[in-house]
């Protein structure tokens, strides 16, 4: 509507101009002249008002759309399973949220605003032109089909090249991201030159694509100006003749040149908009690619919404698991019942599937075969939120946020008080370390907790799990960076305080697991032995051997 | 998300110092720039010729009814067009070419510079921010180069050209046209003032959004495990809405400004018509002049409103370049000596001499206090101690990731600050506590930049860490893809892979910081056996919590709260009945109880 109004005013002004000039030619009263001049200004003012509203509404709309897309993107990312993040690089996902989103925003905002405005203006101007002189209009519009043709030819190329360029940009972003995250290794292994070289190679390609894009664009823009110029030439020739034969007035002629001038700009910007739309389309495809990935793990019709709490009995019923795109099962026919309130320990070789086993419980992955039951109910029927709410997990790879320690510990609880925070911190003994920091709980961490030592990070993560008072506590190699002294303190406290919880401990040190109620030995995805510490020793198998190895040395050295 | 991610506040919109510096990057392409400017001059001149030709056509031929002359003028017009076409293409392409080249150079320079910066810099700056510098910020400059600078040059030429032509045709009428300019300037100044603040806000907010997004993507596992989806989404939404709100405010300024420029342009046209109409009878102004003036007036105001639209780009570019330059101006804390020590025979005798160290440069928050020890060439020493005692810090100092505040570290009697830093590091094979793998394949993760490394050496390294059987059963074996940070490998496998990397580099000094903490005992023992022959006569420094990893070391140093408290062999330390003894008891107490 505003666009319409603004264009009416805009297109009409040459008409007034024409009248004025015709009058001037014929001789004019100063008063009428003044009136005409004021009219010109008044029209411009009307145009201004409409333009103002047009701009505010359209551009605001585009910003709101940007906001919506960004929110959608993030909320979608939140629902995607962990396996998704194994396949996409952080840098790539970021590039889509920044660079691509920008390209899309440009289309929906300035792009749509200018193109609708241009189209309307076009129609108006041409209508007015035709009204003034139909014949001249036809002549003046001869180059129009040529413009359409050129645009059509270039559009496809712009789309394809731009998409490639954006992809390359993503790759570059991912590379920088990786380089900076791994700066310690880069430096330790003196990889600076190689990294720079890889980076240059990526940039070479990016440069090449951009130059190609530039070439297409300059041809497009220049041709549009050329065709508009030709139209003007035709107008001068044909229009001039018409003036000579008195078919049209000089004022008409002048109005025509102004109209054509008005058409030139939309046409040139038309090329620019086409370019933008193609880029936007390419970027939108890239964003949509992510938005179209269905969240694999979520509540569905099998979910029983009435389940509110979990007491912590876990049962694996012939569970097998295979990672996508691999050709062997990582877990095979696991049958196991973990009663409520007991501690299960898992040992096994590197890569035997311990973490995978642990990850199935909070439904980070889903069994490919068999059933996983919690409190006797299939895990699928438990609402995901409820399930995870009652699980405290310390994943094998520690991740902390660049926030205060207090924020990191209380990450998974909605409300908590100072006492709870301190209890959780002292249970993992991190409280002891915090006392030495000047800012205590308010100590700000670097990215991924970089300013803490390995063991401090792990223990912060431990507190983060404990403060939730979970029914199921999963510790995946959670003491690997902790000295035995500290570990012993922690485990000791656990034994006293966490009596009602089901605990699953994955570990390599016998001292960590020997007190567990039940121990399983995983080998190549299968449970090969299980029982208590003493039972397993009696079996004289894997566990007994492991025990011997750790003990043998000990004895050897005490001799 | 607090101050750590706060984007620095950037001031000025236009800064001639920054601009000058940006322009120095064009230096290698000065001839291309000269050519481009020439082309642009011609293109602008041709552009300006057209309304003038229209005027001539009208005054000299159409009104006097001279069809023959008109035809000539039309032909001339078409020739001008054709020239214009070629000049415009070559000029536009050339300018873009220069812009792209400059950005390419800048990006690489920035990246290379970042490679030289010290770890203390990376501790302070979140990854997201640094990534933004190399990518988004440079890309913003791209816009300046491709749309901004080019058009600004062109616009300035155009404005100057128009002023000259108008004054030549009719100076009074020209002055009348220009009479609206003061108003225009005033409006522009007011507009700039408001918009500047608006854009600053926008930039700060978008930086926050991106930092937050990036951290959430990296830590998605934790976000989901701890049911934080809703809460984090809300946080994100707040950041996002803040950004939106800041934007909406600037839109109003723009929406007022652009039409206002058009209004002024309309007033100018009205003035032209009015003056022209008044003086038509006296013959001072012809119809042709009038038409030409109207056309010129349009061309005159368009670049002005364009310039303001570009203002946005300009300001963003200024902010980006300021941030980029700030990084380029950061001098690495750790400097390579100007004249590095010429090494004839590197033996690897390490000595820490009363070393004091704190991560905060000027605060006495000591992480290491008065640490002194020696490592003789070929010795196997181990560090144990409580978490946070400062073991990793010792390694970082040895690699010169940081410099000590007091005392010194020497190798073969020479302070490590006097060695070429790359030379120094190339003697170490390090497995860091935080394992890092590159996206790529297994082989390149072991080989890294050493393209000359024979495949056998890679396979040997994998065999030594007992990873070979696992790699063999992968579909692509050594070419199997490794995802970002090795996310599809088990933790132990990642550690083994980076262990293999350290071994393959065939180092003088092997440094293992919790290198096998997530590896099972059996594999670890196999590695130890392999190491025995492998490290024959070489130095190794091992940090471990699992005592079985270190019992066989020549010497064990026990660290506690930044100090070395006990030193000796396993057996000596046991008899001392100190910290080590206690650690030992804890780890083996269980076994002994059971077996006794
Ligand atoms: N980059 C850093 N910036 C500031 N402080 C740091 C940084 N890295 C470590 N620290 C602090 O220095 C102290 C010693 O850390 P260090 O990593 O050396 O311990 P560590 O003995 O290796 O411990 P762990 O056995 O847990 O790995 C810790 O208190 C830690 O918080
Ligand atoms: N996302 C994944 N995609 C494909 N394969 C995977 C993925 N994650 C793990 N694997 C493979 O599955 C196997 C089991 O991995 P898992 O992490 O469960 O081992 P683990 O027993 O925990 O080992 P560690 O003791 O080293 O932590 C490994 O061989 C590993 O390479
Ligand atoms: Mg694991």
CSV table of C-alpha atoms in Angstrom, one decimal, chain B residues 137-541:
chain,number,residue,atom,x,y,z
B,137,UNK,CA,35.3,-8.9,9.8
B,138,UNK,CA,37.3,-9.3,6.6
B,139,UNK,CA,34.0,-10.1,4.8
B,140,UNK,CA,32.7,-6.7,6.0
B,141,UNK,CA,35.6,-5.0,4.4
B,142,UNK,CA,34.8,-6.9,1.3
B,143,UNK,CA,31.5,-5.1,1.2
B,144,UNK,CA,33.4,-1.8,1.6
B,145,UNK,CA,35.6,-2.7,-1.3
B,146,UNK,CA,33.0,-4.1,-3.6
B,147,UNK,CA,30.2,-1.6,-3.0
B,148,UNK,CA,31.6,1.1,-0.8
B,149,UNK,CA,35.0,2.4,-1.8
B,150,UNK,CA,34.4,1.8,-5.5
B,151,UNK,CA,31.1,3.6,-5.4
B,152,UNK,CA,32.5,6.3,-3.2
B,153,UNK,CA,35.3,7.1,-5.6
B,154,UNK,CA,32.9,7.0,-8.5
B,155,UNK,CA,30.4,9.2,-6.6
B,156,UNK,CA,33.0,11.8,-5.8
B,157,UNK,CA,34.1,12.0,-9.4
B,158,UNK,CA,30.5,12.2,-10.4
B,159,UNK,CA,29.7,15.0,-8.0
B,160,UNK,CA,32.7,17.0,-9.0
B,161,UNK,CA,32.0,16.5,-12.7
B,162,UNK,CA,28.4,17.6,-12.3
B,163,UNK,CA,29.3,20.7,-10.4
B,164,UNK,CA,31.7,21.7,-13.2
B,165,UNK,CA,29.3,21.0,-16.0
B,166,UNK,CA,26.5,22.9,-14.3
B,167,UNK,CA,28.6,25.9,-13.7
B,168,UNK,CA,29.7,25.9,-17.3
B,169,UNK,CA,26.2,25.7,-18.7
B,170,UNK,CA,24.6,28.3,-16.5
B,171,UNK,CA,26.3,29.6,-13.4
B,172,UNK,CA,23.3,31.4,-11.9
B,173,UNK,CA,21.1,28.4,-12.3
B,174,UNK,CA,23.9,26.2,-10.9
B,175,UNK,CA,24.2,28.3,-7.8
B,176,UNK,CA,20.5,28.1,-7.3
B,177,UNK,CA,20.7,24.4,-7.5
B,178,UNK,CA,23.4,24.3,-5.0
B,179,UNK,CA,21.5,26.6,-2.6
B,180,UNK,CA,19.9,23.5,-1.0
B,181,UNK,CA,23.2,22.0,-0.1
B,182,UNK,CA,23.6,23.5,3.3
B,183,UNK,CA,20.3,22.0,4.4
B,184,UNK,CA,21.4,18.7,3.0
B,185,UNK,CA,24.7,18.8,5.0
B,186,UNK,CA,22.8,19.7,8.2
B,187,UNK,CA,20.5,16.7,7.8
B,188,UNK,CA,23.4,14.4,7.0
B,189,UNK,CA,25.3,15.5,10.1
B,190,UNK,CA,22.3,14.9,12.4
B,191,UNK,CA,21.6,11.6,10.7
B,192,UNK,CA,25.1,10.4,11.2
B,193,UNK,CA,25.1,11.2,14.9
B,194,UNK,CA,22.1,9.0,15.5
B,195,UNK,CA,23.0,6.2,13.3
B,196,UNK,CA,26.5,5.9,14.6
B,197,UNK,CA,25.4,5.0,18.1
B,198,UNK,CA,22.8,2.7,16.7
B,199,UNK,CA,25.3,0.8,14.7
B,200,UNK,CA,27.6,0.5,17.5
B,201,UNK,CA,24.9,-1.1,19.6
B,202,UNK,CA,24.1,-3.5,16.8
B,203,UNK,CA,27.6,-4.7,16.4
B,204,UNK,CA,28.1,-5.3,20.1
B,205,UNK,CA,24.8,-7.3,20.2
B,206,UNK,CA,25.4,-9.4,17.1
B,207,UNK,CA,28.8,-10.4,18.5
B,208,UNK,CA,27.1,-11.6,21.7
B,209,UNK,CA,24.6,-13.6,19.7
B,210,UNK,CA,27.3,-15.3,17.7
B,211,UNK,CA,29.5,-16.1,20.7
B,212,UNK,CA,26.6,-17.6,22.5
B,213,UNK,CA,25.6,-19.7,19.5
B,214,UNK,CA,29.1,-20.9,18.9
B,215,UNK,CA,29.5,-22.0,22.5
B,216,UNK,CA,26.2,-23.8,22.5
B,217,UNK,CA,27.0,-25.6,19.4
B,218,UNK,CA,30.3,-26.8,20.8
B,219,UNK,CA,28.7,-27.8,24.1
B,220,UNK,CA,25.4,-29.2,22.7
B,221,UNK,CA,25.9,-32.5,24.5
B,222,UNK,CA,26.0,-30.8,27.8
B,223,UNK,CA,23.1,-28.5,27.0
B,224,UNK,CA,20.9,-31.5,26.1
B,225,UNK,CA,22.0,-33.8,28.9
B,226,UNK,CA,21.2,-31.1,31.4
B,227,UNK,CA,17.9,-30.2,29.9
B,228,UNK,CA,18.9,-26.7,29.3
B,229,UNK,CA,17.3,-26.3,25.9
B,230,UNK,CA,14.5,-24.1,27.0
B,231,UNK,CA,16.6,-21.9,29.3
B,232,UNK,CA,19.3,-21.5,26.7
B,233,UNK,CA,16.8,-20.8,24.0
B,234,UNK,CA,15.3,-18.1,26.2
B,235,UNK,CA,18.7,-16.5,26.7
B,236,UNK,CA,19.4,-16.7,23.0
B,237,UNK,CA,16.0,-15.1,22.3
B,238,UNK,CA,16.8,-12.2,24.6
B,239,UNK,CA,20.1,-11.6,22.9
B,240,UNK,CA,18.4,-11.9,19.5
B,241,UNK,CA,15.6,-9.6,20.5
B,242,UNK,CA,18.0,-7.0,21.8
B,243,UNK,CA,19.7,-7.1,18.4
B,244,UNK,CA,16.4,-6.7,16.6
B,245,UNK,CA,15.4,-3.8,18.8
B,246,UNK,CA,18.7,-2.0,18.1
B,247,UNK,CA,18.2,-2.4,14.4
B,248,UNK,CA,14.6,-1.3,14.3
B,249,UNK,CA,15.8,2.0,15.9
B,250,UNK,CA,18.2,2.7,13.1
B,251,UNK,CA,15.6,1.9,10.5
B,252,UNK,CA,13.6,4.9,11.4
B,253,UNK,CA,16.6,7.1,11.0
B,254,UNK,CA,17.2,5.7,7.5
B,255,UNK,CA,13.5,5.9,6.7
B,256,UNK,CA,13.5,9.6,7.4
B,257,UNK,CA,16.8,10.4,5.9
B,258,UNK,CA,16.5,8.9,2.4
B,259,UNK,CA,13.1,10.4,1.5
B,260,UNK,CA,14.4,13.7,3.0
B,261,UNK,CA,17.2,13.8,0.5
B,262,UNK,CA,14.7,13.2,-2.2
B,263,UNK,CA,12.5,16.0,-1.0
B,264,UNK,CA,15.5,18.3,-1.1
B,265,UNK,CA,16.2,17.1,-4.6
B,266,UNK,CA,12.6,17.9,-5.6
B,267,UNK,CA,13.0,21.3,-4.1
B,268,UNK,CA,16.1,21.9,-6.2
B,269,UNK,CA,14.2,20.8,-9.3
B,270,UNK,CA,11.3,23.1,-8.4
B,271,UNK,CA,13.8,26.0,-8.0
B,272,UNK,CA,15.3,25.2,-11.3
B,273,UNK,CA,12.0,25.2,-13.0
B,274,UNK,CA,10.9,28.3,-11.3
B,275,UNK,CA,14.1,30.3,-12.1
B,276,UNK,CA,14.1,28.8,-15.6
B,277,UNK,CA,10.5,29.8,-16.2
B,278,UNK,CA,11.0,33.3,-14.9
B,279,UNK,CA,14.0,33.8,-17.2
B,280,UNK,CA,12.8,31.9,-20.2
B,281,UNK,CA,11.4,35.0,-21.9
B,282,UNK,CA,14.6,36.9,-21.5
B,283,UNK,CA,16.3,34.0,-23.3
B,284,UNK,CA,18.8,33.5,-20.5
B,285,UNK,CA,17.6,29.9,-20.1
B,286,UNK,CA,16.7,27.6,-22.9
B,287,UNK,CA,14.4,24.6,-22.6
B,288,UNK,CA,17.4,22.4,-23.3
B,289,UNK,CA,19.3,23.9,-20.4
B,290,UNK,CA,16.3,23.3,-18.2
B,291,UNK,CA,16.1,19.7,-19.1
B,292,UNK,CA,19.8,19.1,-18.7
B,293,UNK,CA,19.7,20.7,-15.3
B,294,UNK,CA,16.8,18.6,-14.2
B,295,UNK,CA,18.6,15.5,-15.3
B,296,UNK,CA,21.9,16.6,-13.6
B,297,UNK,CA,20.1,17.5,-10.4
B,298,UNK,CA,18.8,13.9,-10.2
B,299,UNK,CA,22.2,12.5,-10.8
B,300,UNK,CA,23.6,14.9,-8.3
B,301,UNK,CA,21.4,13.9,-5.4
B,302,UNK,CA,21.4,10.2,-6.0
B,303,UNK,CA,25.1,9.7,-5.0
B,304,UNK,CA,24.5,11.8,-1.9
B,305,UNK,CA,21.8,9.5,-0.7
B,306,UNK,CA,23.9,6.6,-1.9
B,307,UNK,CA,26.8,7.9,0.1
B,308,UNK,CA,24.7,7.8,3.2
B,309,UNK,CA,23.5,4.3,2.4
B,310,UNK,CA,27.2,3.4,2.1
B,311,UNK,CA,27.8,5.1,5.4
B,312,UNK,CA,26.4,2.1,7.0
B,313,UNK,CA,29.0,-0.1,5.2
B,314,UNK,CA,31.7,2.4,5.8
B,315,UNK,CA,31.0,2.5,9.5
B,316,UNK,CA,30.9,-1.3,9.8
B,317,UNK,CA,34.1,-1.5,7.8
B,318,UNK,CA,35.8,0.9,10.1
B,319,UNK,CA,34.8,-1.1,13.2
B,320,UNK,CA,35.9,-4.3,11.5
B,321,UNK,CA,39.2,-2.9,10.4
B,322,UNK,CA,39.9,-1.4,13.8
B,323,UNK,CA,39.4,-4.8,15.3
B,324,UNK,CA,41.5,-6.5,12.7
B,325,UNK,CA,44.3,-4.0,13.1
B,326,UNK,CA,44.1,-4.4,16.9
B,327,UNK,CA,45.0,-8.1,16.4
B,328,UNK,CA,47.7,-7.3,13.8
B,329,UNK,CA,49.2,-4.8,16.4
B,330,UNK,CA,49.2,-7.3,19.2
B,331,UNK,CA,52.8,-8.2,19.7
B,332,UNK,CA,53.4,-11.8,20.8
B,333,UNK,CA,54.4,-12.1,24.4
B,334,UNK,CA,56.7,-14.8,23.5
B,335,UNK,CA,59.2,-13.4,21.1
B,336,UNK,CA,61.6,-15.3,19.0
B,337,UNK,CA,65.1,-14.0,19.8
B,338,UNK,CA,66.6,-11.8,17.1
B,339,UNK,CA,69.8,-13.8,17.0
B,340,UNK,CA,68.9,-17.3,18.1
B,341,UNK,CA,71.5,-19.5,19.7
B,342,UNK,CA,73.4,-21.5,17.2
B,343,UNK,CA,73.1,-25.1,18.3
B,344,UNK,CA,75.8,-27.5,17.5
B,345,UNK,CA,74.9,-30.5,19.5
B,346,UNK,CA,71.5,-30.6,21.1
B,347,UNK,CA,71.8,-32.9,24.1
B,348,UNK,CA,68.7,-32.0,26.0
B,349,UNK,CA,69.9,-31.3,29.5
B,350,UNK,CA,66.9,-29.4,31.0
B,351,UNK,CA,67.2,-27.3,34.1
B,352,UNK,CA,64.6,-25.3,36.0
B,353,UNK,CA,66.4,-22.8,38.2
B,354,UNK,CA,64.2,-21.2,40.9
B,355,UNK,CA,61.3,-20.8,38.6
B,356,UNK,CA,58.3,-18.7,39.8
B,357,UNK,CA,55.3,-18.4,37.6
B,358,UNK,CA,51.9,-16.9,37.6
B,359,UNK,CA,49.3,-16.9,34.7
B,360,UNK,CA,48.4,-13.4,35.6
B,361,UNK,CA,51.3,-11.4,34.4
B,362,UNK,CA,51.4,-8.7,37.1
B,363,UNK,CA,49.8,-10.4,40.0
B,364,UNK,CA,51.7,-12.6,42.4
B,365,UNK,CA,49.2,-15.4,42.2
B,366,UNK,CA,51.9,-18.0,42.0
B,367,UNK,CA,51.1,-21.3,40.3
B,368,UNK,CA,54.7,-22.4,40.6
B,369,UNK,CA,56.9,-21.3,43.5
B,370,UNK,CA,60.6,-21.6,43.4
B,371,UNK,CA,60.7,-24.8,41.3
B,372,UNK,CA,64.2,-26.2,40.7
B,373,UNK,CA,65.1,-29.5,39.1
B,374,UNK,CA,67.2,-31.0,36.4
B,375,UNK,CA,66.6,-33.6,33.8
B,376,UNK,CA,69.7,-35.2,32.4
B,377,UNK,CA,69.9,-36.4,28.8
B,378,UNK,CA,68.4,-39.8,28.6
B,379,UNK,CA,66.7,-39.7,31.9
B,380,UNK,CA,63.1,-40.7,32.4
B,381,UNK,CA,61.4,-38.5,34.9
B,382,UNK,CA,57.9,-38.4,36.1
B,383,UNK,CA,55.7,-35.8,37.9
B,384,UNK,CA,52.9,-36.8,40.2
B,385,UNK,CA,50.8,-34.7,42.5
B,386,UNK,CA,47.3,-33.5,43.3
B,387,UNK,CA,45.2,-31.9,40.6
B,388,UNK,CA,46.0,-28.3,40.1
B,389,UNK,CA,49.5,-28.7,41.6
B,390,UNK,CA,51.1,-27.2,38.5
B,391,UNK,CA,52.3,-30.2,36.5
B,392,UNK,CA,50.9,-29.1,33.2
B,393,UNK,CA,52.2,-25.7,33.8
B,394,UNK,CA,55.7,-27.0,34.0
B,395,UNK,CA,55.3,-28.5,30.5
B,396,UNK,CA,53.8,-25.4,29.1
B,397,UNK,CA,56.8,-23.4,30.4
B,398,UNK,CA,59.3,-25.9,29.0
B,399,UNK,CA,57.7,-25.5,25.6
B,400,UNK,CA,57.8,-21.8,26.0
B,401,UNK,CA,54.0,-21.4,25.7
B,402,UNK,CA,54.5,-18.9,28.5
B,403,UNK,CA,57.6,-17.2,29.9
B,404,UNK,CA,58.6,-17.5,33.5
B,405,UNK,CA,58.4,-14.5,35.8
B,406,UNK,CA,61.4,-15.3,38.0
B,407,UNK,CA,64.2,-17.8,37.6
B,408,UNK,CA,65.1,-19.4,34.4
B,409,UNK,CA,64.8,-22.6,32.4
B,410,UNK,CA,67.8,-23.7,30.5
B,411,UNK,CA,68.6,-26.5,28.1
B,412,UNK,CA,72.2,-27.5,27.7
B,413,UNK,CA,73.0,-24.5,29.8
B,414,UNK,CA,71.4,-22.0,27.5
B,415,UNK,CA,68.2,-20.1,28.5
B,416,UNK,CA,65.3,-21.4,26.4
B,417,UNK,CA,64.5,-17.8,25.6
B,418,UNK,CA,67.7,-17.7,23.5
B,419,UNK,CA,66.7,-20.6,21.3
B,420,UNK,CA,64.8,-20.3,18.1
B,421,UNK,CA,61.3,-21.1,19.3
B,422,UNK,CA,60.5,-23.5,16.5
B,423,UNK,CA,63.8,-25.2,16.8
B,424,UNK,CA,63.2,-25.7,20.5
B,425,UNK,CA,59.7,-27.1,20.0
B,426,UNK,CA,60.7,-29.4,17.2
B,427,UNK,CA,62.8,-31.3,19.7
B,428,UNK,CA,59.8,-32.2,21.8
B,429,UNK,CA,57.1,-34.8,21.1
B,430,UNK,CA,54.2,-33.8,23.3
B,431,UNK,CA,51.0,-35.5,24.1
B,432,UNK,CA,48.9,-32.8,25.8
B,433,UNK,CA,46.3,-33.5,28.4
B,434,UNK,CA,43.6,-32.0,26.2
B,435,UNK,CA,43.8,-34.2,23.2
B,436,UNK,CA,43.3,-32.4,19.9
B,437,UNK,CA,42.8,-34.0,16.6
B,438,UNK,CA,42.4,-32.3,13.2
B,439,UNK,CA,39.6,-33.0,10.9
B,440,UNK,CA,41.1,-35.0,8.1
B,441,UNK,CA,42.2,-38.6,8.1
B,442,UNK,CA,44.2,-40.8,10.5
B,443,UNK,CA,47.4,-40.7,8.6
B,444,UNK,CA,47.6,-36.9,8.4
B,445,UNK,CA,46.8,-36.7,12.1
B,446,UNK,CA,49.9,-38.7,12.8
B,447,UNK,CA,52.1,-37.2,10.0
B,448,UNK,CA,51.0,-33.5,10.3
B,449,UNK,CA,53.2,-31.4,8.1
B,450,UNK,CA,55.9,-33.9,7.7
B,451,UNK,CA,55.1,-35.0,4.1
B,452,UNK,CA,58.4,-36.7,3.8
B,453,UNK,CA,57.6,-39.2,6.6
B,454,UNK,CA,57.5,-42.7,5.2
B,455,UNK,CA,54.3,-44.6,5.7
B,456,UNK,CA,56.1,-47.3,7.5
B,457,UNK,CA,57.0,-44.8,10.2
B,458,UNK,CA,53.4,-43.9,10.6
B,459,UNK,CA,52.3,-47.5,10.8
B,460,UNK,CA,55.1,-48.2,13.2
B,461,UNK,CA,54.0,-45.4,15.5
B,462,UNK,CA,50.4,-46.7,15.4
B,463,UNK,CA,51.7,-50.2,16.2
B,464,UNK,CA,53.8,-49.0,19.1
B,465,UNK,CA,50.7,-47.5,20.7
B,466,UNK,CA,48.7,-50.6,19.9
B,467,UNK,CA,46.3,-48.6,17.7
B,468,UNK,CA,47.2,-50.5,14.5
B,469,UNK,CA,44.7,-53.4,15.0
B,470,UNK,CA,41.9,-50.9,15.4
B,471,UNK,CA,42.9,-48.9,12.4
B,472,UNK,CA,43.2,-52.1,10.3
B,473,UNK,CA,39.6,-53.0,10.9
B,474,UNK,CA,38.3,-49.6,9.7
B,475,UNK,CA,36.9,-49.5,6.2
B,476,UNK,CA,39.5,-47.0,5.0
B,477,UNK,CA,42.2,-48.0,7.4
B,478,UNK,CA,44.8,-45.2,7.6
B,479,UNK,CA,42.7,-43.0,5.3
B,480,UNK,CA,39.6,-43.3,7.6
B,481,UNK,CA,38.1,-39.9,8.1
B,482,UNK,CA,38.6,-38.1,11.4
B,483,UNK,CA,35.8,-35.8,12.3
B,484,UNK,CA,36.1,-32.5,14.1
B,485,UNK,CA,38.1,-33.0,17.3
B,486,UNK,CA,37.9,-36.8,16.6
B,487,UNK,CA,34.4,-37.0,17.8
B,488,UNK,CA,33.7,-40.4,16.4
B,489,UNK,CA,36.6,-42.1,18.1
B,490,UNK,CA,36.5,-43.3,21.7
B,491,UNK,CA,38.5,-41.1,24.1
B,492,UNK,CA,41.2,-43.7,24.5
B,493,UNK,CA,41.6,-44.0,20.8
B,494,UNK,CA,42.0,-40.2,20.5
B,495,UNK,CA,44.7,-40.3,23.1
B,496,UNK,CA,46.4,-43.2,21.4
B,497,UNK,CA,46.3,-41.3,18.1
B,498,UNK,CA,47.9,-38.2,19.5
B,499,UNK,CA,50.4,-40.5,21.3
B,500,UNK,CA,51.3,-42.0,17.9
B,501,UNK,CA,51.7,-38.5,16.5
B,502,UNK,CA,54.3,-37.7,19.2
B,503,UNK,CA,56.2,-41.0,18.6
B,504,UNK,CA,56.2,-40.6,14.8
B,505,UNK,CA,57.8,-37.2,15.1
B,506,UNK,CA,60.8,-39.0,16.5
B,507,UNK,CA,61.5,-36.5,19.3
B,508,UNK,CA,64.6,-36.0,21.4
B,509,UNK,CA,62.4,-35.4,24.4
B,510,UNK,CA,59.1,-37.1,24.8
B,511,UNK,CA,56.6,-35.3,27.0
B,512,UNK,CA,53.5,-37.1,28.1
B,513,UNK,CA,50.9,-35.2,30.0
B,514,UNK,CA,48.3,-37.7,31.2
B,515,UNK,CA,48.8,-39.3,27.8
B,516,UNK,CA,47.2,-42.6,28.8
B,517,UNK,CA,44.7,-41.5,31.4
B,518,UNK,CA,41.8,-42.9,29.4
B,519,UNK,CA,43.6,-46.0,28.1
B,520,UNK,CA,43.1,-49.4,29.6
B,521,UNK,CA,46.0,-50.9,31.6
B,522,UNK,CA,46.7,-53.7,29.2
B,523,UNK,CA,47.2,-51.3,26.3
B,524,UNK,CA,49.2,-49.0,28.5
B,525,UNK,CA,51.6,-51.8,29.5
B,526,UNK,CA,52.1,-52.7,25.8
B,527,UNK,CA,53.0,-49.1,25.1
B,528,UNK,CA,55.4,-49.0,28.0
B,529,UNK,CA,57.2,-52.1,26.6
B,530,UNK,CA,57.4,-50.4,23.2
B,531,UNK,CA,58.7,-47.2,24.7
B,532,UNK,CA,61.5,-49.0,26.5
B,533,UNK,CA,63.3,-49.7,23.3
B,534,UNK,CA,62.0,-46.7,21.5
B,535,UNK,CA,63.2,-44.2,24.1
B,536,UNK,CA,66.5,-45.8,24.6
B,537,UNK,CA,68.9,-43.0,25.4
B,538,UNK,CA,66.3,-40.3,25.0
B,539,UNK,CA,64.7,-38.1,27.6
B,540,UNK,CA,61.1,-38.5,28.7
B,541,UNK,CA,59.0,-36.5,31.0
